[in-house]
PDB file of C-alpha atoms in Angstrom:
ATOM      1  CA  UNK F 694       3.609-164.447 116.178  1.00  0.00           C
ATOM      2  CA  UNK F 695       3.510-160.716 115.677  1.00  0.00           C
ATOM      3  CA  UNK F 696      -0.270-160.764 115.427  1.00  0.00           C
ATOM      4  CA  UNK F 697      -0.583-162.805 118.612  1.00  0.00           C
ATOM      5  CA  UNK F 698       1.686-160.387 120.492  1.00  0.00           C
ATOM      6  CA  UNK F 699      -0.287-157.408 119.222  1.00  0.00           C
ATOM      7  CA  UNK F 700      -3.600-158.881 120.281  1.00  0.00           C
ATOM      8  CA  UNK F 701      -2.199-159.843 123.668  1.00  0.00           C
ATOM      9  CA  UNK F 702      -0.989-156.286 124.162  1.00  0.00           C
ATOM     10  CA  UNK F 703      -4.378-154.841 123.281  1.00  0.00           C
ATOM     11  CA  UNK F 704      -6.276-157.390 125.353  1.00  0.00           C
ATOM     12  CA  UNK F 705      -5.827-155.801 128.796  1.00  0.00           C
ATOM     13  CA  UNK F 706      -6.546-152.359 127.333  1.00  0.00           C
ATOM     14  CA  UNK F 707      -9.849-153.514 125.829  1.00  0.00           C
ATOM     15  CA  UNK F 708     -10.721-155.330 129.056  1.00  0.00           C
ATOM     16  CA  UNK F 709      -9.998-152.151 131.019  1.00  0.00           C
ATOM     17  CA  UNK F 710     -12.257-150.101 128.764  1.00  0.00           C
ATOM     18  CA  UNK F 711     -15.030-152.673 129.117  1.00  0.00           C
ATOM     19  CA  UNK F 712     -14.697-152.756 132.891  1.00  0.00           C
ATOM     20  CA  UNK F 713     -14.688-148.968 133.078  1.00  0.00           C
ATOM     21  CA  UNK F 714     -17.805-148.660 130.928  1.00  0.00           C
ATOM     22  CA  UNK F 715     -19.559-151.366 132.920  1.00  0.00           C
ATOM     23  CA  UNK F 716     -18.641-149.605 136.137  1.00  0.00           C
ATOM     24  CA  UNK F 717     -19.947-146.286 134.821  1.00  0.00           C
ATOM     25  CA  UNK F 718     -23.198-147.977 133.843  1.00  0.00           C
ATOM     26  CA  UNK F 719     -23.622-149.546 137.271  1.00  0.00           C
ATOM     27  CA  UNK F 720     -22.845-146.301 139.091  1.00  0.00           C
ATOM     28  CA  UNK F 721     -25.119-144.365 136.759  1.00  0.00           C
ATOM     29  CA  UNK F 722     -27.997-146.780 137.360  1.00  0.00           C
ATOM     30  CA  UNK F 723     -27.535-146.610 141.140  1.00  0.00           C
ATOM     31  CA  UNK F 724     -27.433-142.807 141.082  1.00  0.00           C
ATOM     32  CA  UNK F 725     -30.492-142.715 138.827  1.00  0.00           C
ATOM     33  CA  UNK F 726     -32.412-144.980 141.211  1.00  0.00           C
ATOM     34  CA  UNK F 727     -31.462-142.877 144.236  1.00  0.00           C
ATOM     35  CA  UNK F 728     -32.499-139.711 142.419  1.00  0.00           C
ATOM     36  CA  UNK F 729     -35.872-141.200 141.447  1.00  0.00           C
ATOM     37  CA  UNK F 730     -36.549-142.323 145.017  1.00  0.00           C
ATOM     38  CA  UNK F 731     -35.623-138.954 146.531  1.00  0.00           C
ATOM     39  CA  UNK F 732     -37.685-137.137 143.904  1.00  0.00           C
ATOM     40  CA  UNK F 733     -40.777-139.207 144.696  1.00  0.00           C
ATOM     41  CA  UNK F 734     -40.463-138.725 148.444  1.00  0.00           C
ATOM     42  CA  UNK F 735     -39.532-135.039 148.446  1.00  0.00           C
ATOM     43  CA  UNK F 736     -41.976-134.074 145.715  1.00  0.00           C
ATOM     44  CA  UNK F 737     -44.747-135.798 147.676  1.00  0.00           C
ATOM     45  CA  UNK F 738     -43.917-133.548 150.618  1.00  0.00           C
ATOM     46  CA  UNK F 739     -44.028-130.420 148.454  1.00  0.00           C
ATOM     47  CA  UNK F 740     -47.343-131.413 146.844  1.00  0.00           C
ATOM     48  CA  UNK F 741     -48.991-132.346 150.136  1.00  0.00           C
ATOM     49  CA  UNK F 742     -48.060-128.974 151.622  1.00  0.00           C
ATOM     50  CA  UNK F 743     -49.340-127.211 148.477  1.00  0.00           C
ATOM     51  CA  UNK F 744     -45.919-125.696 147.805  1.00  0.00           C
ATOM     52  CA  UNK F 745     -46.050-126.927 144.198  1.00  0.00           C
ATOM     53  CA  UNK F 746     -49.197-127.394 142.127  1.00  0.00           C
ATOM     54  CA  UNK F 747     -49.456-129.675 139.087  1.00  0.00           C
ATOM     55  CA  UNK F 748     -52.399-129.740 136.682  1.00  0.00           C
ATOM     56  CA  UNK F 749     -54.759-132.592 137.663  1.00  0.00           C
ATOM     57  CA  UNK F 750     -54.363-134.312 134.284  1.00  0.00           C
ATOM     58  CA  UNK F 751     -50.602-134.839 134.718  1.00  0.00           C
ATOM     59  CA  UNK F 752     -50.670-136.205 138.252  1.00  0.00           C
ATOM     60  CA  UNK F 753     -49.978-139.918 138.439  1.00  0.00           C
ATOM     61  CA  UNK F 754     -51.091-142.205 141.226  1.00  0.00           C
ATOM     62  CA  UNK F 755     -47.532-142.889 142.394  1.00  0.00           C
ATOM     63  CA  UNK F 756     -46.789-140.499 145.264  1.00  0.00           C
ATOM     64  CA  UNK F 757     -49.004-137.852 143.606  1.00  0.00           C
ATOM     65  CA  UNK F 758     -46.169-136.864 141.275  1.00  0.00           C
ATOM     66  CA  UNK F 759     -46.193-135.871 137.617  1.00  0.00           C
ATOM     67  CA  UNK F 760     -44.811-138.777 135.585  1.00  0.00           C
ATOM     68  CA  UNK F 761     -41.848-136.824 134.211  1.00  0.00           C
ATOM     69  CA  UNK F 762     -40.493-135.585 137.560  1.00  0.00           C
ATOM     70  CA  UNK F 763     -38.825-138.827 138.812  1.00  0.00           C
ATOM     71  CA  UNK F 764     -36.991-139.700 135.552  1.00  0.00           C
ATOM     72  CA  UNK F 765     -35.789-136.103 135.128  1.00  0.00           C
ATOM     73  CA  UNK F 766     -34.484-135.990 138.696  1.00  0.00           C
ATOM     74  CA  UNK F 767     -32.958-139.441 138.306  1.00  0.00           C
ATOM     75  CA  UNK F 768     -31.136-138.442 135.114  1.00  0.00           C
ATOM     76  CA  UNK F 769     -29.861-135.232 136.713  1.00  0.00           C
ATOM     77  CA  UNK F 770     -28.709-137.182 139.775  1.00  0.00           C
ATOM     78  CA  UNK F 771     -26.789-139.663 137.621  1.00  0.00           C
ATOM     79  CA  UNK F 772     -25.085-136.876 135.673  1.00  0.00           C
ATOM     80  CA  UNK F 773     -24.119-134.990 138.845  1.00  0.00           C
ATOM     81  CA  UNK F 774     -22.926-138.107 140.639  1.00  0.00           C
ATOM     82  CA  UNK F 775     -20.699-139.088 137.709  1.00  0.00           C
ATOM     83  CA  UNK F 776     -19.497-135.531 137.076  1.00  0.00           C
ATOM     84  CA  UNK F 777     -18.138-134.855 140.563  1.00  0.00           C
ATOM     85  CA  UNK F 778     -15.476-137.608 140.679  1.00  0.00           C
ATOM     86  CA  UNK F 779     -14.631-136.874 137.034  1.00  0.00           C
ATOM     87  CA  UNK F 780     -13.923-133.220 137.841  1.00  0.00           C
ATOM     88  CA  UNK F 781     -11.887-134.257 140.886  1.00  0.00           C
ATOM     89  CA  UNK F 782      -9.793-136.501 138.644  1.00  0.00           C
ATOM     90  CA  UNK F 783      -9.328-133.804 135.995  1.00  0.00           C
ATOM     91  CA  UNK F 784      -8.218-131.262 138.587  1.00  0.00           C
ATOM     92  CA  UNK F 785      -5.887-133.766 140.219  1.00  0.00           C
ATOM     93  CA  UNK F 786      -7.548-133.106 143.567  1.00  0.00           C
ATOM     94  CA  UNK F 787      -9.044-136.364 144.862  1.00  0.00           C
ATOM     95  CA  UNK F 788     -11.691-135.650 147.456  1.00  0.00           C
ATOM     96  CA  UNK F 789     -10.696-137.287 150.747  1.00  0.00           C
ATOM     97  CA  UNK F 790     -12.793-135.349 153.265  1.00  0.00           C
ATOM     98  CA  UNK F 791     -15.086-137.689 155.254  1.00  0.00           C
ATOM     99  CA  UNK F 792     -14.985-140.488 152.680  1.00  0.00           C
ATOM    100  CA  UNK F 793     -17.167-143.098 154.396  1.00  0.00           C
ATOM    101  CA  UNK F 794     -20.720-144.258 153.866  1.00  0.00           C
ATOM    102  CA  UNK F 795     -21.874-143.122 157.293  1.00  0.00           C
ATOM    103  CA  UNK F 796     -20.975-139.540 156.353  1.00  0.00           C
ATOM    104  CA  UNK F 797     -22.812-139.883 153.032  1.00  0.00           C
ATOM    105  CA  UNK F 798     -25.951-141.132 154.800  1.00  0.00           C
ATOM    106  CA  UNK F 799     -25.817-138.211 157.231  1.00  0.00           C
ATOM    107  CA  UNK F 800     -25.504-135.864 154.262  1.00  0.00           C
ATOM    108  CA  UNK F 801     -28.636-137.404 152.699  1.00  0.00           C
ATOM    109  CA  UNK F 802     -30.481-137.043 156.005  1.00  0.00           C
ATOM    110  CA  UNK F 803     -29.534-133.371 156.292  1.00  0.00           C
ATOM    111  CA  UNK F 804     -30.645-132.739 152.700  1.00  0.00           C
ATOM    112  CA  UNK F 805     -34.020-134.346 153.386  1.00  0.00           C
ATOM    113  CA  UNK F 806     -34.278-132.225 156.538  1.00  0.00           C
ATOM    114  CA  UNK F 807     -33.583-129.030 154.581  1.00  0.00           C
ATOM    115  CA  UNK F 808     -36.257-129.936 152.051  1.00  0.00           C
ATOM    116  CA  UNK F 809     -38.640-130.779 154.877  1.00  0.00           C
ATOM    117  CA  UNK F 810     -37.983-127.385 156.478  1.00  0.00           C
ATOM    118  CA  UNK F 811     -38.767-125.587 153.219  1.00  0.00           C
ATOM    119  CA  UNK F 812     -42.237-127.156 153.177  1.00  0.00           C
ATOM    120  CA  UNK F 813     -43.262-127.381 156.826  1.00  0.00           C
ATOM    121  CA  UNK F 814     -41.465-124.747 158.902  1.00  0.00           C
ATOM    122  CA  UNK F 815     -43.358-121.475 159.111  1.00  0.00           C
ATOM    123  CA  UNK F 816     -41.360-118.246 158.983  1.00  0.00           C
ATOM    124  CA  UNK F 817     -42.481-114.654 159.269  1.00  0.00           C
ATOM    125  CA  UNK F 818     -41.589-114.033 155.612  1.00  0.00           C
ATOM    126  CA  UNK F 819     -39.885-115.658 152.649  1.00  0.00           C
ATOM    127  CA  UNK F 820     -36.687-113.675 153.170  1.00  0.00           C
ATOM    128  CA  UNK F 821     -36.088-115.279 156.566  1.00  0.00           C
ATOM    129  CA  UNK F 822     -36.850-118.720 155.148  1.00  0.00           C
ATOM    130  CA  UNK F 823     -34.515-118.199 152.184  1.00  0.00           C
ATOM    131  CA  UNK F 824     -31.658-116.946 154.370  1.00  0.00           C
ATOM    132  CA  UNK F 825     -32.117-119.853 156.782  1.00  0.00           C
ATOM    133  CA  UNK F 826     -32.099-122.439 153.999  1.00  0.00           C
ATOM    134  CA  UNK F 827     -29.088-120.757 152.380  1.00  0.00           C
ATOM    135  CA  UNK F 828     -27.173-121.010 155.663  1.00  0.00           C
ATOM    136  CA  UNK F 829     -28.200-124.652 156.086  1.00  0.00           C
ATOM    137  CA  UNK F 830     -27.179-125.503 152.516  1.00  0.00           C
ATOM    138  CA  UNK F 831     -23.765-123.882 152.877  1.00  0.00           C
ATOM    139  CA  UNK F 832     -23.431-125.630 156.233  1.00  0.00           C
ATOM    140  CA  UNK F 833     -24.132-128.937 154.500  1.00  0.00           C
ATOM    141  CA  UNK F 834     -21.356-128.223 151.994  1.00  0.00           C
ATOM    142  CA  UNK F 835     -18.938-127.228 154.766  1.00  0.00           C
ATOM    143  CA  UNK F 836     -19.759-130.277 156.869  1.00  0.00           C
ATOM    144  CA  UNK F 837     -19.658-132.951 154.168  1.00  0.00           C
ATOM    145  CA  UNK F 838     -17.654-131.523 151.237  1.00  0.00           C
ATOM    146  CA  UNK F 839     -15.462-128.418 151.738  1.00  0.00           C
ATOM    147  CA  UNK F 840     -13.982-128.642 148.231  1.00  0.00           C
ATOM    148  CA  UNK F 841     -13.826-125.616 145.943  1.00  0.00           C
ATOM    149  CA  UNK F 842     -14.834-127.726 142.956  1.00  0.00           C
ATOM    150  CA  UNK F 843     -17.829-129.053 144.858  1.00  0.00           C
ATOM    151  CA  UNK F 844     -18.968-125.571 145.828  1.00  0.00           C
ATOM    152  CA  UNK F 845     -18.477-124.203 142.312  1.00  0.00           C
ATOM    153  CA  UNK F 846     -20.316-127.068 140.627  1.00  0.00           C
ATOM    154  CA  UNK F 847     -23.082-126.791 143.208  1.00  0.00           C
ATOM    155  CA  UNK F 848     -23.631-123.102 142.504  1.00  0.00           C
ATOM    156  CA  UNK F 849     -23.527-123.476 138.709  1.00  0.00           C
ATOM    157  CA  UNK F 850     -25.854-126.484 138.578  1.00  0.00           C
ATOM    158  CA  UNK F 851     -28.240-124.904 141.098  1.00  0.00           C
ATOM    159  CA  UNK F 852     -28.488-121.777 138.952  1.00  0.00           C
ATOM    160  CA  UNK F 853     -29.113-123.834 135.795  1.00  0.00           C
ATOM    161  CA  UNK F 854     -31.745-125.921 137.582  1.00  0.00           C
ATOM    162  CA  UNK F 855     -33.428-122.774 138.873  1.00  0.00           C
ATOM    163  CA  UNK F 856     -33.519-121.285 135.376  1.00  0.00           C
ATOM    164  CA  UNK F 857     -34.990-124.513 133.982  1.00  0.00           C
ATOM    165  CA  UNK F 858     -37.660-124.511 136.685  1.00  0.00           C
ATOM    166  CA  UNK F 859     -38.562-120.901 135.910  1.00  0.00           C
ATOM    167  CA  UNK F 860     -39.025-121.814 132.250  1.00  0.00           C
ATOM    168  CA  UNK F 861     -41.275-124.749 133.167  1.00  0.00           C
ATOM    169  CA  UNK F 862     -43.418-122.589 135.432  1.00  0.00           C
ATOM    170  CA  UNK F 863     -43.551-119.808 132.846  1.00  0.00           C
ATOM    171  CA  UNK F 864     -44.853-122.291 130.268  1.00  0.00           C
ATOM    172  CA  UNK F 865     -47.541-123.556 132.628  1.00  0.00           C
ATOM    173  CA  UNK F 866     -46.141-127.039 133.272  1.00  0.00           C
ATOM    174  CA  UNK F 867     -46.677-126.512 137.014  1.00  0.00           C
ATOM    175  CA  UNK F 868     -46.693-123.635 139.457  1.00  0.00           C
ATOM    176  CA  UNK F 869     -45.659-122.574 142.941  1.00  0.00           C
ATOM    177  CA  UNK F 870     -48.030-121.203 145.506  1.00  0.00           C
ATOM    178  CA  UNK F 871     -47.029-117.724 146.674  1.00  0.00           C
ATOM    179  CA  UNK F 872     -44.094-117.242 144.260  1.00  0.00           C
ATOM    180  CA  UNK F 873     -41.813-114.411 145.332  1.00  0.00           C
ATOM    181  CA  UNK F 874     -38.954-114.589 142.808  1.00  0.00           C
ATOM    182  CA  UNK F 875     -39.641-114.733 139.068  1.00  0.00           C
ATOM    183  CA  UNK F 876     -42.467-117.333 139.161  1.00  0.00           C
ATOM    184  CA  UNK F 877     -40.774-119.505 141.830  1.00  0.00           C
ATOM    185  CA  UNK F 878     -39.935-119.479 145.530  1.00  0.00           C
ATOM    186  CA  UNK F 879     -36.760-117.624 146.419  1.00  0.00           C
ATOM    187  CA  UNK F 880     -35.408-120.543 148.472  1.00  0.00           C
ATOM    188  CA  UNK F 881     -35.437-122.983 145.547  1.00  0.00           C
ATOM    189  CA  UNK F 882     -31.757-122.454 144.550  1.00  0.00           C
ATOM    190  CA  UNK F 883     -30.772-123.433 148.109  1.00  0.00           C
ATOM    191  CA  UNK F 884     -32.610-126.748 147.757  1.00  0.00           C
ATOM    192  CA  UNK F 885     -30.966-127.391 144.411  1.00  0.00           C
ATOM    193  CA  UNK F 886     -27.523-126.558 145.821  1.00  0.00           C
ATOM    194  CA  UNK F 887     -27.988-128.930 148.756  1.00  0.00           C
ATOM    195  CA  UNK F 888     -29.227-131.645 146.385  1.00  0.00           C
ATOM    196  CA  UNK F 889     -26.212-131.244 144.106  1.00  0.00           C
ATOM    197  CA  UNK F 890     -23.793-131.505 147.040  1.00  0.00           C
ATOM    198  CA  UNK F 891     -25.617-134.605 148.285  1.00  0.00           C
ATOM    199  CA  UNK F 892     -25.590-136.424 144.940  1.00  0.00           C
ATOM    200  CA  UNK F 893     -21.973-135.364 144.403  1.00  0.00           C
ATOM    201  CA  UNK F 894     -21.025-137.001 147.694  1.00  0.00           C
ATOM    202  CA  UNK F 895     -22.845-140.201 146.768  1.00  0.00           C
ATOM    203  CA  UNK F 896     -21.140-140.227 143.375  1.00  0.00           C
ATOM    204  CA  UNK F 897     -17.721-139.700 144.917  1.00  0.00           C
ATOM    205  CA  UNK F 898     -18.266-142.542 147.373  1.00  0.00           C
ATOM    206  CA  UNK F 899     -19.342-144.917 144.610  1.00  0.00           C
ATOM    207  CA  UNK F 900     -16.248-143.938 142.597  1.00  0.00           C
ATOM    208  CA  UNK F 901     -14.106-144.576 145.660  1.00  0.00           C
ATOM    209  CA  UNK F 902     -15.447-148.126 145.807  1.00  0.00           C
ATOM    210  CA  UNK F 903     -14.329-148.600 142.185  1.00  0.00           C
ATOM    211  CA  UNK F 904     -10.849-147.218 142.912  1.00  0.00           C
ATOM    212  CA  UNK F 905     -10.492-149.471 145.954  1.00  0.00           C
ATOM    213  CA  UNK F 906     -11.626-152.511 143.926  1.00  0.00           C
ATOM    214  CA  UNK F 907      -9.091-151.931 141.138  1.00  0.00           C
ATOM    215  CA  UNK F 908      -6.346-151.205 143.686  1.00  0.00           C
ATOM    216  CA  UNK F 909      -7.017-154.573 145.323  1.00  0.00           C
ATOM    217  CA  UNK F 910      -6.946-156.305 141.940  1.00  0.00           C
ATOM    218  CA  UNK F 911      -3.557-154.749 141.129  1.00  0.00           C
ATOM    219  CA  UNK F 912      -2.223-155.719 144.538  1.00  0.00           C
ATOM    220  CA  UNK F 913      -3.367-159.320 144.215  1.00  0.00           C
ATOM    221  CA  UNK F 914      -2.012-159.612 140.672  1.00  0.00           C
TER     222      UNK F 914
END
């Protein structure tokens, strides 16, 4: 009898762990897929406009992208999208600003527009372009996020991504045309920041679906 009671007590706990891990896996896969898709589309734009140059032997036939770019971007997107709601939970500050899918889709559209501007809009010099993209990226954060944790994570991850890109360019993996800031373009951190905010918003929305689902289960039980 004691053993049965013990197992019955541990049953819901084990089920909860399993459900949580399954949910993390599903969210991670969705974030990875979104990151891969955005990487293919946006990298195609950069390559077509000769903003980035890859060696001919590493270019694949899919969207003219190096084979390692989509999985790297997908993995980074999954990590960012899972990290944002986790940090919100740790800080005890659930993000409730504009928590609907229509807002998330507008955020994605603005991010794509910022990336498009970096490749196609002509400015007098790189300083003007960098300042414009910086203002647009901060505007994206203010419009769709406005959390201190979101801004802080965006800055830190953007700086780390910029450093990683500089190392790749330095080692000859690929290169930028007309680099103006330590082997890269000076506006690149702005693109990374906007991308982090965008994937963070998607991750938060997916986590909100999980919270709503479990809240409904508790209510019905």
